[in-house]
Coordinates of C-alpha atoms in Angstrom, one line a residue:
X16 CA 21.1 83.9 -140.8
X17 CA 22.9 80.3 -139.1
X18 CA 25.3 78.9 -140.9
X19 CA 24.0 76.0 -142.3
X20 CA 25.3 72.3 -141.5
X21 CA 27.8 70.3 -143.8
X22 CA 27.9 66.8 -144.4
X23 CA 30.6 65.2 -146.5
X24 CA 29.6 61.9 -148.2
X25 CA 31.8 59.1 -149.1
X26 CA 30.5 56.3 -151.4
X27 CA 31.8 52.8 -151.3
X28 CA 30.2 49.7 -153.3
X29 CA 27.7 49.0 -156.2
X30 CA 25.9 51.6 -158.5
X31 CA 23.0 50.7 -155.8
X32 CA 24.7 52.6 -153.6
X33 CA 25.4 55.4 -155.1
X34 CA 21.8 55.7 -156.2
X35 CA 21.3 55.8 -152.3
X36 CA 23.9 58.3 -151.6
X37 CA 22.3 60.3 -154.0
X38 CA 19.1 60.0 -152.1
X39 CA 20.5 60.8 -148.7
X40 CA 22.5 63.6 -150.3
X41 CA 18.7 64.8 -152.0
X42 CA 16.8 64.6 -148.1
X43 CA 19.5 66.6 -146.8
X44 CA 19.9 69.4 -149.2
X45 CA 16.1 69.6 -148.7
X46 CA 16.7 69.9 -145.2
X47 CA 19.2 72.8 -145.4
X48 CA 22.4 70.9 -145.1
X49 CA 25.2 72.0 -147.4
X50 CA 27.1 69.1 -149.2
X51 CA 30.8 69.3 -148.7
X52 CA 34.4 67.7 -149.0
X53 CA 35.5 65.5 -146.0
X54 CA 38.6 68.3 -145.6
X55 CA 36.5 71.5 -146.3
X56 CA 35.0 71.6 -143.1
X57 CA 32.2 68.5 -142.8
X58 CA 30.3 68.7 -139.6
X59 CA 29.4 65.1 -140.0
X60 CA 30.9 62.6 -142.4
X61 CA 28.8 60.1 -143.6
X62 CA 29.7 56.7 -144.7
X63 CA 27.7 54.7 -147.2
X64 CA 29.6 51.4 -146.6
X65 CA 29.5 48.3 -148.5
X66 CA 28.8 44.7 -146.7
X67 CA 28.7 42.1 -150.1
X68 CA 32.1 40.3 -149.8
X69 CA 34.8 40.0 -147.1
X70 CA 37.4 43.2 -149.3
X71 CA 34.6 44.8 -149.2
X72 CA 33.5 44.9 -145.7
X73 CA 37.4 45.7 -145.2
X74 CA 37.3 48.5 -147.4
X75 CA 34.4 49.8 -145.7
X76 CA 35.9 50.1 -142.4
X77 CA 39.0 51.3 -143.6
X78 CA 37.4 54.1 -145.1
X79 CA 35.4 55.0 -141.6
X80 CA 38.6 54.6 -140.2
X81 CA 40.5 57.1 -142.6
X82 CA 37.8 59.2 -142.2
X83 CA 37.6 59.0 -138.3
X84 CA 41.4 59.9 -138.2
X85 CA 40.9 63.1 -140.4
X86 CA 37.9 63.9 -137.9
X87 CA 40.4 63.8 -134.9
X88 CA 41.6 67.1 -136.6
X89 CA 38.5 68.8 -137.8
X90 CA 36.0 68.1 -135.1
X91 CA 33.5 66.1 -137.7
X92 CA 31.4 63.1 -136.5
X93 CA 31.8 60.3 -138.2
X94 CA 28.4 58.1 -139.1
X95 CA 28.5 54.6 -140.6
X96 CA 25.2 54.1 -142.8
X97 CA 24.7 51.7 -145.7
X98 CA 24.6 47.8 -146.0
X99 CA 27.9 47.4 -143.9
X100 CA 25.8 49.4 -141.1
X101 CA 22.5 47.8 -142.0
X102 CA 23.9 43.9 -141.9
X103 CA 26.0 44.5 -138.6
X104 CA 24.8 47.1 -136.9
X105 CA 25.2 46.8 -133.0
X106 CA 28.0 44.4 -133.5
X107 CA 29.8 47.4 -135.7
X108 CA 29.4 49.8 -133.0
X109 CA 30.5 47.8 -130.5
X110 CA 33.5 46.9 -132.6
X111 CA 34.4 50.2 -134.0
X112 CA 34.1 53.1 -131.2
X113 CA 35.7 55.5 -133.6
X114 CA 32.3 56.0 -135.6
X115 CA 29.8 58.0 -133.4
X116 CA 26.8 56.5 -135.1
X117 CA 25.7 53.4 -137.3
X118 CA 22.5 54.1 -138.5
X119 CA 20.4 51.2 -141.1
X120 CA 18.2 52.0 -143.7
X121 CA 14.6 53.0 -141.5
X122 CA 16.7 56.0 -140.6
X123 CA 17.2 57.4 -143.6
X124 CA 13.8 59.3 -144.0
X125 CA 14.6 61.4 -140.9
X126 CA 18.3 61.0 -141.3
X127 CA 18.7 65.2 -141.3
X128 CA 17.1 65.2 -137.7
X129 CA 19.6 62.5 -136.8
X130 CA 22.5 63.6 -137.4
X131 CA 21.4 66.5 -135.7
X132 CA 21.1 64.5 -132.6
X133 CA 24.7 63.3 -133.3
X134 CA 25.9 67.0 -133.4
X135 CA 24.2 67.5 -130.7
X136 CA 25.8 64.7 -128.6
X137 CA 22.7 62.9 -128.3
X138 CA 23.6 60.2 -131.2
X139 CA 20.7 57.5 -131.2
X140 CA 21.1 54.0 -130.7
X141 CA 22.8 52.0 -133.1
X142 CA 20.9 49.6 -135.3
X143 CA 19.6 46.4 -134.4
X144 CA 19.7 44.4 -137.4
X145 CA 16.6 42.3 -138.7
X146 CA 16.3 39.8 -141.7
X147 CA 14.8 42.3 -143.9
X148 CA 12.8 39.8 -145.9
X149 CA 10.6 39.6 -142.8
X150 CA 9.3 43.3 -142.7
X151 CA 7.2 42.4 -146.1
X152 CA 4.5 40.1 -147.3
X153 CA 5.8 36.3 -149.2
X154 CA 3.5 37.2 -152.0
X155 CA 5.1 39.9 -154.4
X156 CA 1.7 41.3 -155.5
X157 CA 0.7 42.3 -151.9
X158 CA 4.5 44.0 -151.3
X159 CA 3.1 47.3 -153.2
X160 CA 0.9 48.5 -150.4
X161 CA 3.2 47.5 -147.4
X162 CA 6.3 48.8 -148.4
X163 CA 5.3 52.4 -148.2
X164 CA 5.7 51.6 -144.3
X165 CA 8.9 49.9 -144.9
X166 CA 12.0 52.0 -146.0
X167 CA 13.9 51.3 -149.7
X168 CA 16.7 53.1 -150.2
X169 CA 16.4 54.6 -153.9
X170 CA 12.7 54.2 -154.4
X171 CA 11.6 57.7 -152.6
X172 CA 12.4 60.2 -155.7
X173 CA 10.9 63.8 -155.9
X174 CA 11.8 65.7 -158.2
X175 CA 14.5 67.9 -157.0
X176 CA 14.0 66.9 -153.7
X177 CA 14.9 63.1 -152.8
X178 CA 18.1 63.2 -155.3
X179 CA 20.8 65.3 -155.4
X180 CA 23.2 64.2 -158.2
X181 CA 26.7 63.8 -156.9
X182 CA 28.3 63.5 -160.2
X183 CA 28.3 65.7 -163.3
X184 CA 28.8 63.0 -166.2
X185 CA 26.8 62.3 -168.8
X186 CA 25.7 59.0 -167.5
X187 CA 23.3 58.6 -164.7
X188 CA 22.4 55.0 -162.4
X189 CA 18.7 54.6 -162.4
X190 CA 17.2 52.1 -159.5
X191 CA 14.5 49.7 -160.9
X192 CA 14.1 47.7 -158.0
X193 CA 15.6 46.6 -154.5
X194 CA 16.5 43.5 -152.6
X195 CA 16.2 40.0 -154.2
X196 CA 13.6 36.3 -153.9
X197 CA 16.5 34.6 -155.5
X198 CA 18.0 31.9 -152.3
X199 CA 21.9 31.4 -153.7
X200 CA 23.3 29.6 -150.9
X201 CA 26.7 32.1 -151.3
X202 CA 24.3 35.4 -151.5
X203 CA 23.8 37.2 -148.0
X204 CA 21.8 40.3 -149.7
X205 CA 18.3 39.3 -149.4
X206 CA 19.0 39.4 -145.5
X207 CA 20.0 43.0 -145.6
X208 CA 18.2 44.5 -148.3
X209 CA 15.2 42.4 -148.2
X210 CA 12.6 41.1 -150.5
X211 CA 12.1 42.0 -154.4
X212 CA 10.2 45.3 -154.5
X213 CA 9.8 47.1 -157.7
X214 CA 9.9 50.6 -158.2
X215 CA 6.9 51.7 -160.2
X216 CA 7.1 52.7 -164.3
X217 CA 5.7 56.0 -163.7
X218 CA 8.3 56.5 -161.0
X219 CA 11.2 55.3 -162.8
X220 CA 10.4 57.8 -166.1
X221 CA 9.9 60.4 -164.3
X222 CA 13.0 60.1 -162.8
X223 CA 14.5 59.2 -165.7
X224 CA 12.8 62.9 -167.4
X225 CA 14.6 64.9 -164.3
X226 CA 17.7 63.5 -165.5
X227 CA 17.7 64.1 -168.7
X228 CA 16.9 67.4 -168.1
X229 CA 20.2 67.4 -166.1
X230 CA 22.6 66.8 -169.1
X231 CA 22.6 62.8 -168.4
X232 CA 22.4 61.0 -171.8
X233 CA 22.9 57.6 -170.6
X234 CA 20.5 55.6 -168.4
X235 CA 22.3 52.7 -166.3
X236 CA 19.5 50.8 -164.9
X237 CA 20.5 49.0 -161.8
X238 CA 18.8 46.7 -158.8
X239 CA 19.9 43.0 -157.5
X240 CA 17.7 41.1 -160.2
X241 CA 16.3 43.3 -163.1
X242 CA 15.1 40.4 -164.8
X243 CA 12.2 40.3 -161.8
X244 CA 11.6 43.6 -162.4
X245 CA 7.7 44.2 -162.1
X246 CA 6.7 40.8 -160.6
X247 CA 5.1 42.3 -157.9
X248 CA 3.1 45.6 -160.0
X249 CA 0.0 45.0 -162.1
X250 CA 1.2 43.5 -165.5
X251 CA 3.7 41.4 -164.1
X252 CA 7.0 40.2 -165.3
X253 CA 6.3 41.9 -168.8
X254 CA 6.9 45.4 -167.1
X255 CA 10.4 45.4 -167.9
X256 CA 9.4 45.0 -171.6
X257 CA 7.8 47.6 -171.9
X258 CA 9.6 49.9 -169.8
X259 CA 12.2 50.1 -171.7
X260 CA 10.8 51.4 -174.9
X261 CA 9.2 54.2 -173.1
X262 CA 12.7 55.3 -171.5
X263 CA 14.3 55.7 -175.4
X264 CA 11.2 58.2 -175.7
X265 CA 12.5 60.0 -172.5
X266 CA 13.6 64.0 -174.4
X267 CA 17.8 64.0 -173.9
X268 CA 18.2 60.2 -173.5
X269 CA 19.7 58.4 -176.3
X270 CA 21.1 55.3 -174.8
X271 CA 19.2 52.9 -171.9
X272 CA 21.4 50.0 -170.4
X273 CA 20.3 47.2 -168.0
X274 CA 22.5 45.2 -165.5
X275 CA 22.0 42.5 -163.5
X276 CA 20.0 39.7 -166.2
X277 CA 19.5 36.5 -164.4
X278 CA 19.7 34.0 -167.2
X279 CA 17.1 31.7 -165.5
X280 CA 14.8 34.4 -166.1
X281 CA 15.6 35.6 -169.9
X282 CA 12.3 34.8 -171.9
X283 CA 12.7 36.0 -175.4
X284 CA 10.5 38.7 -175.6
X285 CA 13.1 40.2 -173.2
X286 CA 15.6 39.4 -175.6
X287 CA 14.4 40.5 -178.2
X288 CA 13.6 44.5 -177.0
X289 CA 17.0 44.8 -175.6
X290 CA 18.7 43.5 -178.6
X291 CA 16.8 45.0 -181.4
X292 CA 14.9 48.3 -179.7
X293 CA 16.7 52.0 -180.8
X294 CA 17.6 53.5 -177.8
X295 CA 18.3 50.4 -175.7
X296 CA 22.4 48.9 -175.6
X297 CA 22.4 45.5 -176.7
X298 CA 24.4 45.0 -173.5
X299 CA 23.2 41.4 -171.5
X300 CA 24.6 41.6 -168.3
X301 CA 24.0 37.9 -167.6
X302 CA 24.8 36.6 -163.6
X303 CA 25.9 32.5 -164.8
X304 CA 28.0 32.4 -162.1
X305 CA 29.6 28.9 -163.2
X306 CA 28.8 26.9 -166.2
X307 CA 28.8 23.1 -164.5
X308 CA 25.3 21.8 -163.8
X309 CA 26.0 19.9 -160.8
X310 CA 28.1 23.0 -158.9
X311 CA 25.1 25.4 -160.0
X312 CA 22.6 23.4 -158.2
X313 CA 24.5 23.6 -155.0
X314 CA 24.5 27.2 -155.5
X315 CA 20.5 26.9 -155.9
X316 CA 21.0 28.2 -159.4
X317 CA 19.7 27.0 -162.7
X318 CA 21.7 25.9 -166.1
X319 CA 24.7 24.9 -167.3
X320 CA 27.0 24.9 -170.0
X321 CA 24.8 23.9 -172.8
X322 CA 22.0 26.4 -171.8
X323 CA 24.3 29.3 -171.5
X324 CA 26.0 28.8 -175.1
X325 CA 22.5 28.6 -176.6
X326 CA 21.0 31.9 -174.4
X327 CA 24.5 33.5 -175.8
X328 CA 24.0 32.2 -179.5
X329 CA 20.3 33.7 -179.5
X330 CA 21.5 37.2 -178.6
X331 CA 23.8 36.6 -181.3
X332 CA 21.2 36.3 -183.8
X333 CA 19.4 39.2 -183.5
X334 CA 22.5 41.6 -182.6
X335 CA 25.5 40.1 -183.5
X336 CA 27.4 42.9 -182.1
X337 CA 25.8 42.4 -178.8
X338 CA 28.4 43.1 -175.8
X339 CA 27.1 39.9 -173.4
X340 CA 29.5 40.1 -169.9
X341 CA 29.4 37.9 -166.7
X342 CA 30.7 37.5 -163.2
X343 CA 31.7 33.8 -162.0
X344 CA 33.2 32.2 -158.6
X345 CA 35.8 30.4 -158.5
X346 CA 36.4 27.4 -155.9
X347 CA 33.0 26.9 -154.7
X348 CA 32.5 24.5 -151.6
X349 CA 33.0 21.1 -153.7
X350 CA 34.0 22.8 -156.7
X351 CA 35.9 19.5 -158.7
X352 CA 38.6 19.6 -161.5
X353 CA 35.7 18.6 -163.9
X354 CA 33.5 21.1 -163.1
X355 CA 36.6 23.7 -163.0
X356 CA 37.0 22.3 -166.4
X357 CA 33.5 23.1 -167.6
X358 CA 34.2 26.7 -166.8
X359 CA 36.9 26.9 -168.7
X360 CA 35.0 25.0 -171.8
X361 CA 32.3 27.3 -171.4
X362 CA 34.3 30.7 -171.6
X363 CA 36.6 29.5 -174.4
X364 CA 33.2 28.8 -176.1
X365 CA 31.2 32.0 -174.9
X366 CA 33.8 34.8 -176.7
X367 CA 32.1 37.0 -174.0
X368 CA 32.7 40.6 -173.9
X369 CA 34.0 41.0 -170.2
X370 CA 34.6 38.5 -167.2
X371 CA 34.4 39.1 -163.3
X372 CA 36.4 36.5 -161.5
X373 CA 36.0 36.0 -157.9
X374 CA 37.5 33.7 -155.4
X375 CA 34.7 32.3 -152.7
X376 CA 35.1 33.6 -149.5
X377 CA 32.1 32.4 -146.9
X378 CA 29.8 34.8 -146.1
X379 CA 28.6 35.0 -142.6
X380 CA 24.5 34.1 -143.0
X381 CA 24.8 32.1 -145.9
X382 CA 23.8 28.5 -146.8
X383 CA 27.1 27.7 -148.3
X384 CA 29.1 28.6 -145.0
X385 CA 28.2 25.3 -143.9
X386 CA 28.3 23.6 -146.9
X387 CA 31.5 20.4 -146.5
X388 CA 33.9 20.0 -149.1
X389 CA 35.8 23.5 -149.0
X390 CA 38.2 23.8 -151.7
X391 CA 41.6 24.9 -150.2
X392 CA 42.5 28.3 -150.4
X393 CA 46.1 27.4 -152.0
X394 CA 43.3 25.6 -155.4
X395 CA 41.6 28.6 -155.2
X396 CA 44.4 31.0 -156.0
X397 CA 45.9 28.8 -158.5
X398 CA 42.6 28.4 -160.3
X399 CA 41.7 32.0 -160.1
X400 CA 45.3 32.5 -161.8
X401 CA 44.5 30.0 -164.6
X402 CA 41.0 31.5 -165.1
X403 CA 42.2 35.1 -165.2
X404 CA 45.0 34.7 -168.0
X405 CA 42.5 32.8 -170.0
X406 CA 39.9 35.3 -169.7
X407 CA 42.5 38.4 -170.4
X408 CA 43.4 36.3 -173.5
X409 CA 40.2 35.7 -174.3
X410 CA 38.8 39.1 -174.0
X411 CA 41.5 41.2 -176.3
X412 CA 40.0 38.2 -178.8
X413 CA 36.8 39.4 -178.7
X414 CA 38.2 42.6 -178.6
X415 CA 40.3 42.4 -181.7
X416 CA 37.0 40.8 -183.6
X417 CA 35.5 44.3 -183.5
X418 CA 38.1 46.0 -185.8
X419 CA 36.3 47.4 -188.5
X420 CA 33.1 47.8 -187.3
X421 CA 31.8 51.2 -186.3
X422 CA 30.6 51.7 -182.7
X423 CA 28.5 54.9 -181.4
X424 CA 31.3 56.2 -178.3
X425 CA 29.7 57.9 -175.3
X426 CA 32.6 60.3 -174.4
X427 CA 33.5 60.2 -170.3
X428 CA 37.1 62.2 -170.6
X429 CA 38.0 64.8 -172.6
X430 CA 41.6 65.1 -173.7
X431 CA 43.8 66.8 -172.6
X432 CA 48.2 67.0 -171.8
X433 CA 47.8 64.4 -169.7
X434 CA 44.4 62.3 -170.4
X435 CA 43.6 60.6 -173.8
X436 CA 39.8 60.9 -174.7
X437 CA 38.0 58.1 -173.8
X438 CA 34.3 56.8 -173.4
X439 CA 32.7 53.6 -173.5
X440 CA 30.1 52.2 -176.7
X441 CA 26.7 50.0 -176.5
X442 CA 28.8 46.8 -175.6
X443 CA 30.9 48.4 -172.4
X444 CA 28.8 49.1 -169.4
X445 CA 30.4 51.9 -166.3
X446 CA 33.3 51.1 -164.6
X447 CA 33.7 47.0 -164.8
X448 CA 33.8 46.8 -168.6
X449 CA 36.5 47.9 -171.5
X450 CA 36.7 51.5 -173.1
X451 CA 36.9 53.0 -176.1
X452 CA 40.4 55.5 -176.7
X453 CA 40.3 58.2 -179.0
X454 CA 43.2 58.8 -181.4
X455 CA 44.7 62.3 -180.2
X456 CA 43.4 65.4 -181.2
X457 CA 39.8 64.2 -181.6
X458 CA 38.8 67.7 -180.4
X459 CA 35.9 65.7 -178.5
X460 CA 34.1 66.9 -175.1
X461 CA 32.9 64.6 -172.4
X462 CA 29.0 64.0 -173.3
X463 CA 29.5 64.2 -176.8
X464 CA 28.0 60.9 -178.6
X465 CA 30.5 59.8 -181.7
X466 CA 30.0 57.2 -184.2
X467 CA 33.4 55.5 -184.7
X468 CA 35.3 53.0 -186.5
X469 CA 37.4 50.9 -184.4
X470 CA 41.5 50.6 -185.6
X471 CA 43.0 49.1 -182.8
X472 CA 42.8 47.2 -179.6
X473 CA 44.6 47.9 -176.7
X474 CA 44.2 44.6 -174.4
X475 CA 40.0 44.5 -173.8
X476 CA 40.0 48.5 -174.6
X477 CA 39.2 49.4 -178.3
X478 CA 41.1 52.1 -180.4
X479 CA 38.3 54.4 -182.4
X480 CA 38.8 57.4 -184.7
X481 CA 35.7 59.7 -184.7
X482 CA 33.8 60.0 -187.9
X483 CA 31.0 62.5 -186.8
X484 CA 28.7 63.3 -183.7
X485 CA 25.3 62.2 -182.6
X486 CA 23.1 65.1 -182.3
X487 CA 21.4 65.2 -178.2
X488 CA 17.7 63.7 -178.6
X489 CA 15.0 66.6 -178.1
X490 CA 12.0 64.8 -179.3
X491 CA 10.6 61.3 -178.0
X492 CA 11.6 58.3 -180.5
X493 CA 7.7 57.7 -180.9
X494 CA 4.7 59.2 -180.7
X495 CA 3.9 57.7 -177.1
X496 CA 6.1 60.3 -175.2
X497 CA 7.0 59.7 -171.2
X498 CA 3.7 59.6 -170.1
X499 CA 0.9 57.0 -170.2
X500 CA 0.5 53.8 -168.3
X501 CA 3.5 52.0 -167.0
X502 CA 3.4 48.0 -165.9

């Protein structure tokens, strides 16, 4: 019997992206490749690179790089996929020689017989990049039909067969959509990953099923604008609504989170089933952005200080415990001292949960690379440094508020001599939010679901004592089950 072919794959970016690795590792299991380490013997090493911001794209091609430098020894080809290789393409090759293909997205049905024509010396032609928004219909209700010609990385789940689950935690990304309508002038992402195309409800609850039959407790529900989510399916932009209660009934799954709420697009019907459904986290991932009107509207967004208050003030009143988080740039071309000031108004006002602060960088293909007024790089790092102790200070606030009150603890890491147990409750999302820390000798294992009392604070990260476990849901929440009509 041949000795099967090994691929090592290395992740960088977004939970989009590791939904897609996850895909890619799924078509080539099914094709008889064996999933490896880079340094246990990979015959190809594939890179799912990252192209959103300039650190980023350097990260990126560090890491193919690294990895190019560790194939020197071992013989591996190194192949460059993702939305680094998707955005660039050619011009990547051309630029980095040490990676023996970049491949886009429309090879990733067939990637298996690819890379075997890269084993085989016979690597095929590195991708010609497109604007991606061109390969589907304007209208959203006629993108259905023509994107089963058109490949969306994350969308082509079989059970067992397109997703191959690369971690073993309890908590589990789940793609809603891909790509994005929105027009920011400082967003390049539509470009590469094309127009909004949701995934359908059946799909995603199946997919959700398979995973809780995996061990995966938590559902993170990820795409580039959730809040669109089912625009473009019969039922329209109601889908979302009532997605989500169907997910809680999903056997093994007892919380559902969303990411990525555009405020613009939070009616309050949307509100109100993520703040007040059984199942869901009352967790509003909301993209302000900034809080002064007149910098919004040269980003092409919507809102402003006043608007954002109130959205967070009516979350408040149906889930005061609500964790509400947010990403904002800082030094936007024009970007005044008054409207600086507004941003700093509106977070001292806000009492969010967690802050992403990011200085702008222009962004080749972007509206606002042309934009006059550039705020000097010198403002932007003081600025940035302003913002950032205000938000730290800010956040243990909020942090300290929750003292008292109990919190149900999704456990991530177990304790042991040299780890503290830790896990993360309804108001802290994966990776970019707080934690919850265990007092030592909890006795707790990593899945376990605890309701806690929070004594302490470390910084953003609460201190919880465990008062007693969650028992794993068996049974559906309702009577509806997973089945049945989806939007």
């Amino acid at each position: 019997m041949s000795t099967p072919r090994r691929a090592a794959l290395l992740t960088l970016g977004c939970a989009r992206n590791e939904v897609d690795s996850e895909e890619i590792a799924g078509r080539l299991t099914d094709s008889g490749w064996e999933l490896v380490d880079a340094d246990d013997g990979a015959d190809v090493i594939l890179v799912n690179t990252c192209g959103f911001v300039e650190q980023a794209k350097k990260d990126s091609i560090d890491t193919l790089l690294a990895a190019s430098d560790s194939a020197q020894e071992s013989g591996a080809k190194v192949v460059a996929v993702g939305c680094l290789a998707e955005r660039y393409g050619k011009e990547l090759a051309d630029q980095l020689p040490e990676a023996d293909a970049v491949l886009g997205f429309d090879a990733y049905p067939d990637l298996a017989e690819r890379l075997g024509d890269v084993l085989g010396g016979h690597a095929p032609a590195a991708h010609v990049p497109v604007d991606r928004r061109t390969l589907l219909p304007i209208s959203p209700v006629e993108r259905p039909a023509a994107s089963a010609d058109v490949a969306v990385p994350g969308h082509a789940w079989v059970p067992n067969l397109a997703r191959t689950r690369l971690t073993e935690g309890p908590v589990a990304n789940l793609k809603l959509a891909s790509g994005c309508d929105r027009r920011c002038t400082f967003c390049a992402i539509p470009s590469f990953r094309g127009s909004f195309v949701s995934r359908p409800a059946d799909d995603v609850v199946a997919e959700a099923a398979w995973l809780g039959m995996e061990g995966v407790r938590e559902l993170y529900l990820v795409s580039e604008n959730s809040t669109s989510y089912g625009k473009d399916l019969p039922g329209g932009t109601r889908a979302l609504v009532r997605l989500l209660p169907r997910l809680t009934q999903v056997p093994g799954i007892d919380r559902v989170r969303v990411s990525y709420l555009q405020p613009a697009e939070m009616r309050p019907d949307l509100i109100e089933v993520i703040a007040s459904t059984p199942g869901v986290a009352p967790y509003f991932d909301l993209s302000f952005q900034h809080a002064a009107p007149t910098l919004l509207r040269r980003m092409r967004r919507f809102g402003s200080r006043a608007d954002f208050l109130d959205l967070c003030a009516r979350i408040r009143a149906l889930a005061p415990e609500a964790g509400i988080r947010s990403n904002f740039i800082v030094g936007f071309p024009g970007e005044t001292d008054e409207e600086f000031a507004e941003l700093e108004a509106f977070l001292s006002e806000a009492r969010l949960d967690a802050v992403g602060l990011f200085g702008y960088s222009d962004e080749d293909g972007t509206e606002a690379l042309s934009l006059p007024d550039k705020v000097p790089a010198e403002v932007i790092t003081e600025r940035l440094a302003r913002l950032s102790s205000l938000v730290e200070e800010l956040m243990s606030q909020r942090a300290e508020e929750r003292i008292g009150t109990e919190v149900e603890v999704l456990v991530e890491v177990a304790e042991d001599e040299d780890f503290e147990c830790t896990g993360r409750a309804a108001h802290q999302a994966p990776d970019v939010d707080g934690e919850c820390v265990f007092e030592r000798g909890s006795g707790l294992a990593v899945g376990d679901l605890v309701k806690a009392v929070v004594v302490g604070t470390e910084g953003a990260d609460l201190v919880v004592s465990a008062r007693e476990q969650v028992p794993r849901s068996t049974l559906a929440r309702a009577t509806a089950g997973v089945s049945g009509s989806g939007g």
